[in-house]
Amino acid sequence: MTVVIEKPEQPERTEAVEPVAAAGRVRKVGRPAVVGAIIVVWLVLFALLRGRQTLSLAVADLTDLHRWINDLDDSIGANRNSNPVFLYFFNEIRLVIDNLVTFVQHLISQPSGARPVPEIGWLGVVGLAGYVSWAVGNWKVALLTVAGFTFFGLQGLWQQSMDTLALILCAVFVALLFAIPLGVWAGLSDRFNRIMTPFLDFMQTMPTFVYLAPLTLFFLIGGASGTIATVIYAAPPTIRITAHAIRNVSRTTVEAADSLGATSRQSLLKVLLPMSKRTVVMGVNQTIMAALAMVTIAALINAPGLGPVVLQALQSLDVGTAFNAGLAIVVMAIVLDRVTTAASVREEHARNARDRFAKWRRPLLGAGAVVALVLVYLSHTYVWAADFPGDGTVGTHIASAADSVTNWAQDSLSGVTNAFRDAITNGLLNPFQTLLTDSPWWVVGAVLVALAVVLGGWRSGVTTAVCVGLLVGTGVWSDAMTTLASTIVATVLVMVLGIVFGVWMGRSVMADRMIRPTLDAAQVMPPFVYLVPFLALFGATRFTAIVAAIVYGAPVAMKIIADGIRAVPETTVEAATSAGCNTWQIITKVQLPMSRSALTLATNQGLIYVLSMVVVGGLVGAGALGYDVVAGFSQSELYGKGLAAGLAIVLLGVMFDRITQAAARRASA
């Protein structure tokens, strides 16, 4: 009886278990498999529909949108001095900024039409710069500042360096007037912070190139437009970091101030801002670095300084001159970075100091102020202290040496560099670019939307669909796909380098100490400067822009991945080791999987950095959207196409940013 009763129940148990197992197997289909299926379908459609509906456009061809923008530009130019909006708003802003820049230039440099010598000559500028560096930092950064400013004169680039410094000072001053109050407001108000965050994301996603074209429409070309572009580009870091600093002040400290009867104003001025001072100064540091990067790029709209020297040298393939001016930009970046970094930690070091000479700091600073004022007087009174002595022999030698190294590299390393270039170009870039540009536009758009949904969710899919539709409307779809191909290939190589070196740095303290200073120095350099050495190695090709983009984007990816690897709990690694895992298994099975969010964030930042540099590569033959933007500045009939290309770059950046940010949130969930 027992057997007879149990046997009929056995099939029922099997039938009940099998659907559950089948359902479990369906649920286990992961995102990588779906991504693979999407790519397979794409390849099949590419093979069937290659060359159809690609929306290709010749270099000189214009769409109705491009012609409309050209007509708008002509109309604005014709009515600039009669239209009330321009007469009483845009023109007034340009006049104020232009007067500010001219005033600072008259102080420290010799703009055209000025008196034979500036108000404060080179000796006074060096003395003031050294004194300010000492006052806000320490004597070490003061010596660095004096050496750096003197080096500008020895290079024969004193005038250009001071023009660049004048633009930076004006842009940072105006940016901080808005950025710090907005940052404080965002730190105090959750609602305002939510409103500001999308705008800041958008502003920081846009490559530097993109800011220039729209501003010339309203403010013309010149120093004023360059300064305004720099203000807009450089303000977001201070806003974000100030808000972060205010929000991270201890709540108990604020509550204690409130309990003592402090008003909101007193709490802000006496508690929140003093306790946030170090972090806010770090935000100022980031704003200064962003300003230097934008000021050099603003050479495209006729902003003065070191940027035009580099730009003209790149366009004429004069590596020596470009290297000399690029070196001056790097030195200025290092000096400004070290001064602001020292300022952010000075008070903490002063509190911890046990130096017996600390009590003499104020008297010594007073004496230093007297010396600086004497140097200013001498430079204002005597020509020998106003005009930097010498004829720039050091700069000539630097340029000559750079040319010699370039010639040697081209003669001796051409076999290696050409082989490397051809391998990447023919093995990765050309096939992927062909897949993007020769597929029907609607196939590529559908693939991008599908990948966005799979990787980032339906909101990323909607954003991508909107961006794809707008990209089609810009009339530069083919160039956008070419830029997309270069960006993705460069990002893949950035992530390869990021994972290799990031894992090494995360696992080895010694490796981190050796590599991190180099990464810090690399992140200080403006994008312009990266093009110079690779122009010498690879010539004026799109591959030059890709390699420069890899070197530009790799440091941030390495740092993020290293921090992610280091954040993996030591107990987890020890457990894997005790279970018999070797080093390779620990890295691939434990540390990298547990660092998924860091990997995704590194991809996000790498993409944004790479896109910015790939577009700048339009100056050295990279073509596509970067070339369209540059051509729009130089040829009035292509202005509309250049502005549309700038919009396309923004759309690519927004699309990349939203997909990778959403993927990062999913990975960390």
Tab-separated table of C-alpha atoms in Angstrom, residues 23-336:
chain	number	residue	atom	x	y	z
A	23	ALA	CA	12.071	29.668	-14.600
A	24	GLY	CA	15.327	29.878	-12.702
A	25	ARG	CA	17.251	29.260	-15.879
A	26	VAL	CA	15.337	32.053	-17.668
A	27	ARG	CA	16.059	34.493	-14.881
A	28	LYS	CA	19.762	33.725	-15.066
A	29	VAL	CA	20.104	35.295	-18.533
A	30	GLY	CA	22.387	38.211	-17.683
A	31	ARG	CA	23.095	41.551	-19.264
A	32	PRO	CA	26.301	40.359	-21.013
A	33	ALA	CA	24.302	37.747	-22.917
A	34	VAL	CA	21.680	40.305	-23.946
A	35	VAL	CA	24.400	42.735	-25.047
A	36	GLY	CA	25.992	39.952	-27.086
A	37	ALA	CA	22.667	39.157	-28.747
A	38	ILE	CA	22.139	42.832	-29.651
A	39	ILE	CA	25.594	42.986	-31.253
A	40	VAL	CA	24.969	39.785	-33.231
A	41	VAL	CA	21.703	41.167	-34.593
A	42	TRP	CA	23.509	44.399	-35.464
A	43	LEU	CA	26.201	42.529	-37.404
A	44	VAL	CA	23.579	40.564	-39.339
A	45	LEU	CA	21.694	43.736	-40.283
A	46	PHE	CA	24.985	45.412	-41.221
A	47	ALA	CA	25.800	42.581	-43.610
A	48	LEU	CA	22.347	42.810	-45.214
A	49	LEU	CA	21.929	46.609	-45.362
A	50	ARG	CA	25.467	47.964	-45.595
A	51	GLY	CA	25.750	51.396	-47.205
A	52	ARG	CA	22.034	52.222	-47.132
A	53	GLN	CA	20.506	55.235	-45.352
A	54	THR	CA	23.813	56.269	-43.782
A	55	LEU	CA	23.103	60.042	-43.784
A	56	SER	CA	26.602	60.785	-45.048
A	57	LEU	CA	27.419	64.419	-45.841
A	58	ALA	CA	30.351	65.886	-47.763
A	59	VAL	CA	32.648	68.304	-45.953
A	60	ALA	CA	31.371	71.390	-47.797
A	61	ASP	CA	27.702	70.322	-47.885
A	62	LEU	CA	25.215	72.103	-45.649
A	63	THR	CA	21.759	71.163	-44.436
A	64	ASP	CA	18.818	73.514	-43.963
A	65	LEU	CA	19.695	73.737	-40.247
A	66	HIS	CA	23.252	74.817	-41.044
A	67	ARG	CA	22.047	77.487	-43.467
A	68	TRP	CA	19.500	78.717	-40.920
A	69	ILE	CA	22.243	79.113	-38.293
A	70	ASN	CA	24.403	80.962	-40.826
A	71	ASP	CA	21.508	83.321	-41.565
A	72	LEU	CA	20.931	83.797	-37.824
A	73	ASP	CA	24.598	84.673	-37.363
A	74	ASP	CA	24.432	87.195	-40.197
A	75	SER	CA	21.235	88.698	-38.784
A	76	ILE	CA	22.720	89.058	-35.300
A	77	GLY	CA	25.843	90.655	-36.738
A	78	ALA	CA	23.787	93.169	-38.689
A	79	ASN	CA	21.575	94.121	-35.729
A	80	ARG	CA	24.029	93.759	-32.853
A	81	ASN	CA	24.188	97.497	-32.180
A	82	SER	CA	20.480	98.182	-32.638
A	83	ASN	CA	18.700	95.249	-31.021
A	84	PRO	CA	17.834	96.158	-27.385
A	85	VAL	CA	18.726	92.675	-26.099
A	86	PHE	CA	22.264	93.030	-27.417
A	87	LEU	CA	22.538	96.769	-26.883
A	88	TYR	CA	21.622	96.707	-23.200
A	89	PHE	CA	22.504	93.161	-22.145
A	90	PHE	CA	25.039	91.134	-24.147
A	91	ASN	CA	27.064	94.128	-25.283
A	92	GLU	CA	27.158	95.502	-21.732
A	93	ILE	CA	28.387	92.171	-20.344
A	94	ARG	CA	31.057	92.018	-23.044
A	95	LEU	CA	32.094	95.607	-22.282
A	96	VAL	CA	32.433	94.960	-18.532
A	97	ILE	CA	34.449	91.773	-19.023
A	98	ASP	CA	36.571	93.391	-21.724
A	99	ASN	CA	37.372	96.347	-19.467
A	100	LEU	CA	38.283	94.014	-16.613
A	101	VAL	CA	40.615	91.956	-18.801
A	102	THR	CA	42.176	95.073	-20.318
A	103	PHE	CA	42.738	96.558	-16.861
A	104	VAL	CA	44.582	93.461	-15.616
A	105	GLN	CA	46.556	93.233	-18.851
A	106	HIS	CA	47.652	96.867	-18.479
A	107	LEU	CA	48.851	96.044	-14.977
A	108	ILE	CA	51.089	93.078	-15.765
A	109	SER	CA	51.554	92.861	-19.543
A	110	GLN	CA	51.706	94.978	-22.682
A	111	PRO	CA	48.501	94.698	-24.715
A	112	SER	CA	48.378	96.399	-28.081
A	113	GLY	CA	47.905	100.126	-27.806
A	114	ALA	CA	49.221	100.261	-24.244
A	115	ARG	CA	52.100	102.303	-22.951
A	116	PRO	CA	55.598	100.964	-23.815
A	117	VAL	CA	55.876	99.234	-20.437
A	118	PRO	CA	53.171	97.774	-18.177
A	119	GLU	CA	52.154	99.345	-14.885
A	120	ILE	CA	53.849	96.468	-13.044
A	121	GLY	CA	56.830	95.032	-14.914
A	122	TRP	CA	58.364	91.608	-14.684
A	123	LEU	CA	60.330	92.257	-11.487
A	124	GLY	CA	57.245	93.509	-9.652
A	125	VAL	CA	55.095	90.620	-10.915
A	126	VAL	CA	57.683	88.060	-9.796
A	127	GLY	CA	57.982	89.762	-6.408
A	128	LEU	CA	54.210	89.957	-5.896
A	129	ALA	CA	53.647	86.376	-7.048
A	130	GLY	CA	56.349	85.091	-4.714
A	131	TYR	CA	55.009	87.097	-1.770
A	132	VAL	CA	51.376	86.000	-2.288
A	133	SER	CA	52.497	82.366	-2.599
A	134	TRP	CA	54.410	82.671	0.655
A	135	ALA	CA	51.529	84.413	2.437
A	136	VAL	CA	48.850	81.893	1.467
A	137	GLY	CA	51.150	78.866	1.378
A	138	ASN	CA	54.734	78.491	2.494
A	139	TRP	CA	58.258	79.425	1.489
A	140	LYS	CA	58.684	76.321	-0.663
A	141	VAL	CA	55.825	77.187	-3.000
A	142	ALA	CA	57.057	80.797	-2.998
A	143	LEU	CA	60.415	79.633	-4.366
A	144	LEU	CA	58.606	77.457	-6.921
A	145	THR	CA	56.505	80.428	-7.999
A	146	VAL	CA	59.516	82.741	-8.395
A	147	ALA	CA	61.370	80.073	-10.372
A	148	GLY	CA	58.347	79.351	-12.569
A	149	PHE	CA	57.640	83.003	-13.410
A	150	THR	CA	61.302	83.648	-14.136
A	151	PHE	CA	61.292	80.640	-16.432
A	152	PHE	CA	58.526	82.239	-18.539
A	153	GLY	CA	60.832	85.159	-19.268
A	154	LEU	CA	63.810	82.934	-20.022
A	155	GLN	CA	61.648	81.078	-22.551
A	156	GLY	CA	60.929	84.338	-24.335
A	157	LEU	CA	57.234	83.965	-23.485
A	158	TRP	CA	56.809	86.534	-20.727
A	159	GLN	CA	54.231	88.606	-22.606
A	160	GLN	CA	52.153	85.600	-23.655
A	161	SER	CA	52.343	84.067	-20.176
A	162	MET	CA	51.132	87.269	-18.540
A	163	ASP	CA	48.248	87.521	-21.017
A	164	THR	CA	47.236	83.980	-20.080
A	165	LEU	CA	47.589	84.787	-16.383
A	166	ALA	CA	45.462	87.939	-16.813
A	167	LEU	CA	42.645	85.945	-18.425
A	168	ILE	CA	42.835	83.295	-15.681
A	169	LEU	CA	42.747	85.887	-12.886
A	170	CYS	CA	39.743	87.653	-14.414
A	171	ALA	CA	37.855	84.446	-15.172
A	172	VAL	CA	38.480	82.918	-11.742
A	173	PHE	CA	37.533	86.172	-9.992
A	174	VAL	CA	34.208	86.405	-11.853
A	175	ALA	CA	33.544	82.663	-11.503
A	176	LEU	CA	34.062	82.729	-7.734
A	177	LEU	CA	31.729	85.718	-7.368
A	178	PHE	CA	28.922	83.431	-8.563
A	179	ALA	CA	30.188	79.962	-7.690
A	180	ILE	CA	30.762	80.308	-3.939
A	181	PRO	CA	27.336	81.861	-3.160
A	182	LEU	CA	25.617	79.279	-5.374
A	183	GLY	CA	27.600	76.491	-3.700
A	184	VAL	CA	26.627	77.742	-0.239
A	185	TRP	CA	22.983	77.951	-1.312
A	186	ALA	CA	23.116	74.408	-2.727
A	187	GLY	CA	24.715	73.200	0.490
A	188	LEU	CA	21.968	74.747	2.625
A	189	SER	CA	18.962	73.930	0.417
A	190	ASP	CA	18.129	70.417	-0.795
A	191	ARG	CA	15.643	71.804	-3.311
A	192	PHE	CA	18.151	74.195	-4.868
A	193	ASN	CA	20.777	71.429	-4.904
A	194	ARG	CA	18.391	69.191	-6.868
A	195	ILE	CA	17.752	72.023	-9.325
A	196	MET	CA	21.453	72.806	-9.789
A	197	THR	CA	22.737	69.229	-10.129
A	198	PRO	CA	21.422	68.571	-13.695
A	199	PHE	CA	22.836	71.909	-14.899
A	200	LEU	CA	26.236	71.168	-13.332
A	201	ASP	CA	26.224	67.659	-14.814
A	202	PHE	CA	25.470	69.130	-18.229
A	203	MET	CA	28.156	71.823	-17.943
A	204	GLN	CA	30.830	69.364	-16.822
A	205	THR	CA	29.886	66.839	-19.515
A	206	MET	CA	30.405	69.351	-22.330
A	207	PRO	CA	33.940	69.310	-23.801
A	208	THR	CA	35.818	72.609	-23.743
A	209	PHE	CA	35.470	73.042	-27.502
A	210	VAL	CA	31.696	73.237	-27.327
A	211	TYR	CA	31.519	76.348	-25.168
A	212	LEU	CA	33.195	78.531	-27.753
A	213	ALA	CA	30.933	78.593	-30.811
A	214	PRO	CA	27.660	79.675	-29.112
A	215	LEU	CA	29.445	82.413	-27.165
A	216	THR	CA	30.914	83.958	-30.290
A	217	LEU	CA	27.354	84.286	-31.560
A	218	PHE	CA	26.514	86.599	-28.653
A	219	PHE	CA	29.860	88.105	-27.578
A	220	LEU	CA	31.987	88.063	-30.774
A	221	ILE	CA	35.550	86.741	-30.745
A	222	GLY	CA	38.308	88.034	-28.482
A	223	GLY	CA	39.419	88.084	-24.888
A	224	ALA	CA	35.948	88.845	-23.509
A	225	SER	CA	34.389	85.770	-25.119
A	226	GLY	CA	37.315	83.644	-23.992
A	227	THR	CA	36.926	84.902	-20.428
A	228	ILE	CA	33.158	84.321	-20.395
A	229	ALA	CA	33.637	80.792	-21.767
A	230	THR	CA	36.226	80.172	-19.072
A	231	VAL	CA	33.887	81.464	-16.346
A	232	ILE	CA	31.106	79.110	-17.452
A	233	TYR	CA	33.438	76.125	-17.755
A	234	ALA	CA	35.378	76.740	-14.539
A	235	ALA	CA	32.537	77.567	-12.130
A	236	PRO	CA	30.937	74.087	-11.634
A	237	PRO	CA	33.798	72.528	-9.591
A	238	THR	CA	33.639	75.280	-6.965
A	239	ILE	CA	29.824	75.109	-6.812
A	240	ARG	CA	29.873	71.342	-6.293
A	241	ILE	CA	32.744	71.258	-3.825
A	242	THR	CA	31.429	74.205	-1.786
A	243	ALA	CA	28.009	72.559	-1.509
A	244	HIS	CA	29.676	69.289	-0.507
A	245	ALA	CA	31.769	71.086	2.129
A	246	ILE	CA	28.753	72.852	3.650
A	247	ARG	CA	26.771	69.625	3.784
A	248	ASN	CA	29.584	67.752	5.494
A	249	VAL	CA	30.006	70.121	8.434
A	250	SER	CA	29.163	68.223	11.625
A	251	ARG	CA	25.467	68.570	12.454
A	252	THR	CA	26.250	68.574	16.169
A	253	THR	CA	28.429	71.658	15.716
A	254	VAL	CA	25.655	73.494	13.881
A	255	GLU	CA	23.121	72.462	16.495
A	256	ALA	CA	25.437	73.684	19.254
A	257	ALA	CA	25.682	77.087	17.554
A	258	ASP	CA	21.897	77.215	17.195
A	259	SER	CA	21.425	76.336	20.853
A	260	LEU	CA	23.642	79.301	21.783
A	261	GLY	CA	21.300	81.632	19.936
A	262	ALA	CA	23.264	82.081	16.698
A	263	THR	CA	21.249	83.405	13.765
A	264	SER	CA	21.371	81.763	10.351
A	265	ARG	CA	23.788	84.434	9.154
A	266	GLN	CA	26.050	83.984	12.195
A	267	SER	CA	25.933	80.209	11.828
A	268	LEU	CA	26.982	80.537	8.194
A	269	LEU	CA	29.773	83.077	8.752
A	270	LYS	CA	31.112	81.785	12.075
A	271	VAL	CA	30.617	78.016	11.766
A	272	LEU	CA	29.834	76.616	8.311
A	273	LEU	CA	32.230	78.654	6.163
A	274	PRO	CA	35.229	78.552	8.564
A	275	MET	CA	34.862	74.781	8.979
A	276	SER	CA	34.514	74.356	5.200
A	277	LYS	CA	37.438	76.614	4.304
A	278	ARG	CA	39.929	73.897	3.383
A	279	THR	CA	37.494	72.069	1.107
A	280	VAL	CA	36.333	75.316	-0.520
A	281	VAL	CA	39.956	76.222	-1.319
A	282	MET	CA	40.273	72.812	-2.994
A	283	GLY	CA	37.291	73.802	-5.125
A	284	VAL	CA	39.062	77.037	-6.031
A	285	ASN	CA	42.063	74.916	-7.048
A	286	GLN	CA	39.905	72.894	-9.433
A	287	THR	CA	38.370	76.065	-10.846
A	288	ILE	CA	41.830	77.499	-11.550
A	289	MET	CA	42.906	74.298	-13.311
A	290	ALA	CA	39.727	74.292	-15.408
A	291	ALA	CA	40.261	77.966	-16.224
A	292	LEU	CA	43.789	77.308	-17.471
A	293	ALA	CA	42.543	74.477	-19.691
A	294	MET	CA	39.810	76.636	-21.209
A	295	VAL	CA	41.944	79.757	-21.630
A	296	THR	CA	44.369	77.856	-23.861
A	297	ILE	CA	41.543	76.387	-25.950
A	298	ALA	CA	40.005	79.876	-26.244
A	299	ALA	CA	42.811	80.701	-28.674
A	300	LEU	CA	40.369	79.421	-31.301
A	301	ILE	CA	38.252	82.538	-30.734
A	302	ASN	CA	41.208	84.907	-30.709
A	303	ALA	CA	41.851	84.991	-26.959
A	304	PRO	CA	45.442	86.153	-26.264
A	305	GLY	CA	48.157	84.306	-24.380
A	306	LEU	CA	50.028	81.051	-24.756
A	307	GLY	CA	47.132	79.310	-26.500
A	308	PRO	CA	47.598	81.064	-29.864
A	309	VAL	CA	51.304	80.147	-29.833
A	310	VAL	CA	50.493	76.457	-29.388
A	311	LEU	CA	47.616	76.605	-31.887
A	312	GLN	CA	49.682	78.219	-34.639
A	313	ALA	CA	52.548	75.817	-34.027
A	314	LEU	CA	50.230	72.797	-34.204
A	315	GLN	CA	48.672	74.025	-37.430
A	316	SER	CA	52.110	74.494	-38.998
A	317	LEU	CA	53.462	71.228	-37.468
A	318	ASP	CA	56.168	73.221	-35.642
A	319	VAL	CA	56.741	70.798	-32.773
A	320	GLY	CA	59.587	72.782	-31.206
A	321	THR	CA	57.611	75.996	-30.792
A	322	ALA	CA	54.549	74.087	-29.630
A	323	PHE	CA	56.626	72.215	-27.056
A	324	ASN	CA	58.196	75.392	-25.698
A	325	ALA	CA	54.802	77.100	-25.266
A	326	GLY	CA	53.237	73.897	-23.965
A	327	LEU	CA	55.988	73.649	-21.370
A	328	ALA	CA	55.143	77.176	-20.198
A	329	ILE	CA	51.485	76.147	-19.812
A	330	VAL	CA	52.505	73.098	-17.780
A	331	VAL	CA	54.775	75.182	-15.539
A	332	MET	CA	51.974	77.683	-14.953
A	333	ALA	CA	49.568	74.840	-14.135
A	334	ILE	CA	52.024	73.314	-11.654
A	335	VAL	CA	52.661	76.658	-9.947
A	336	LEU	CA	48.959	77.513	-9.630
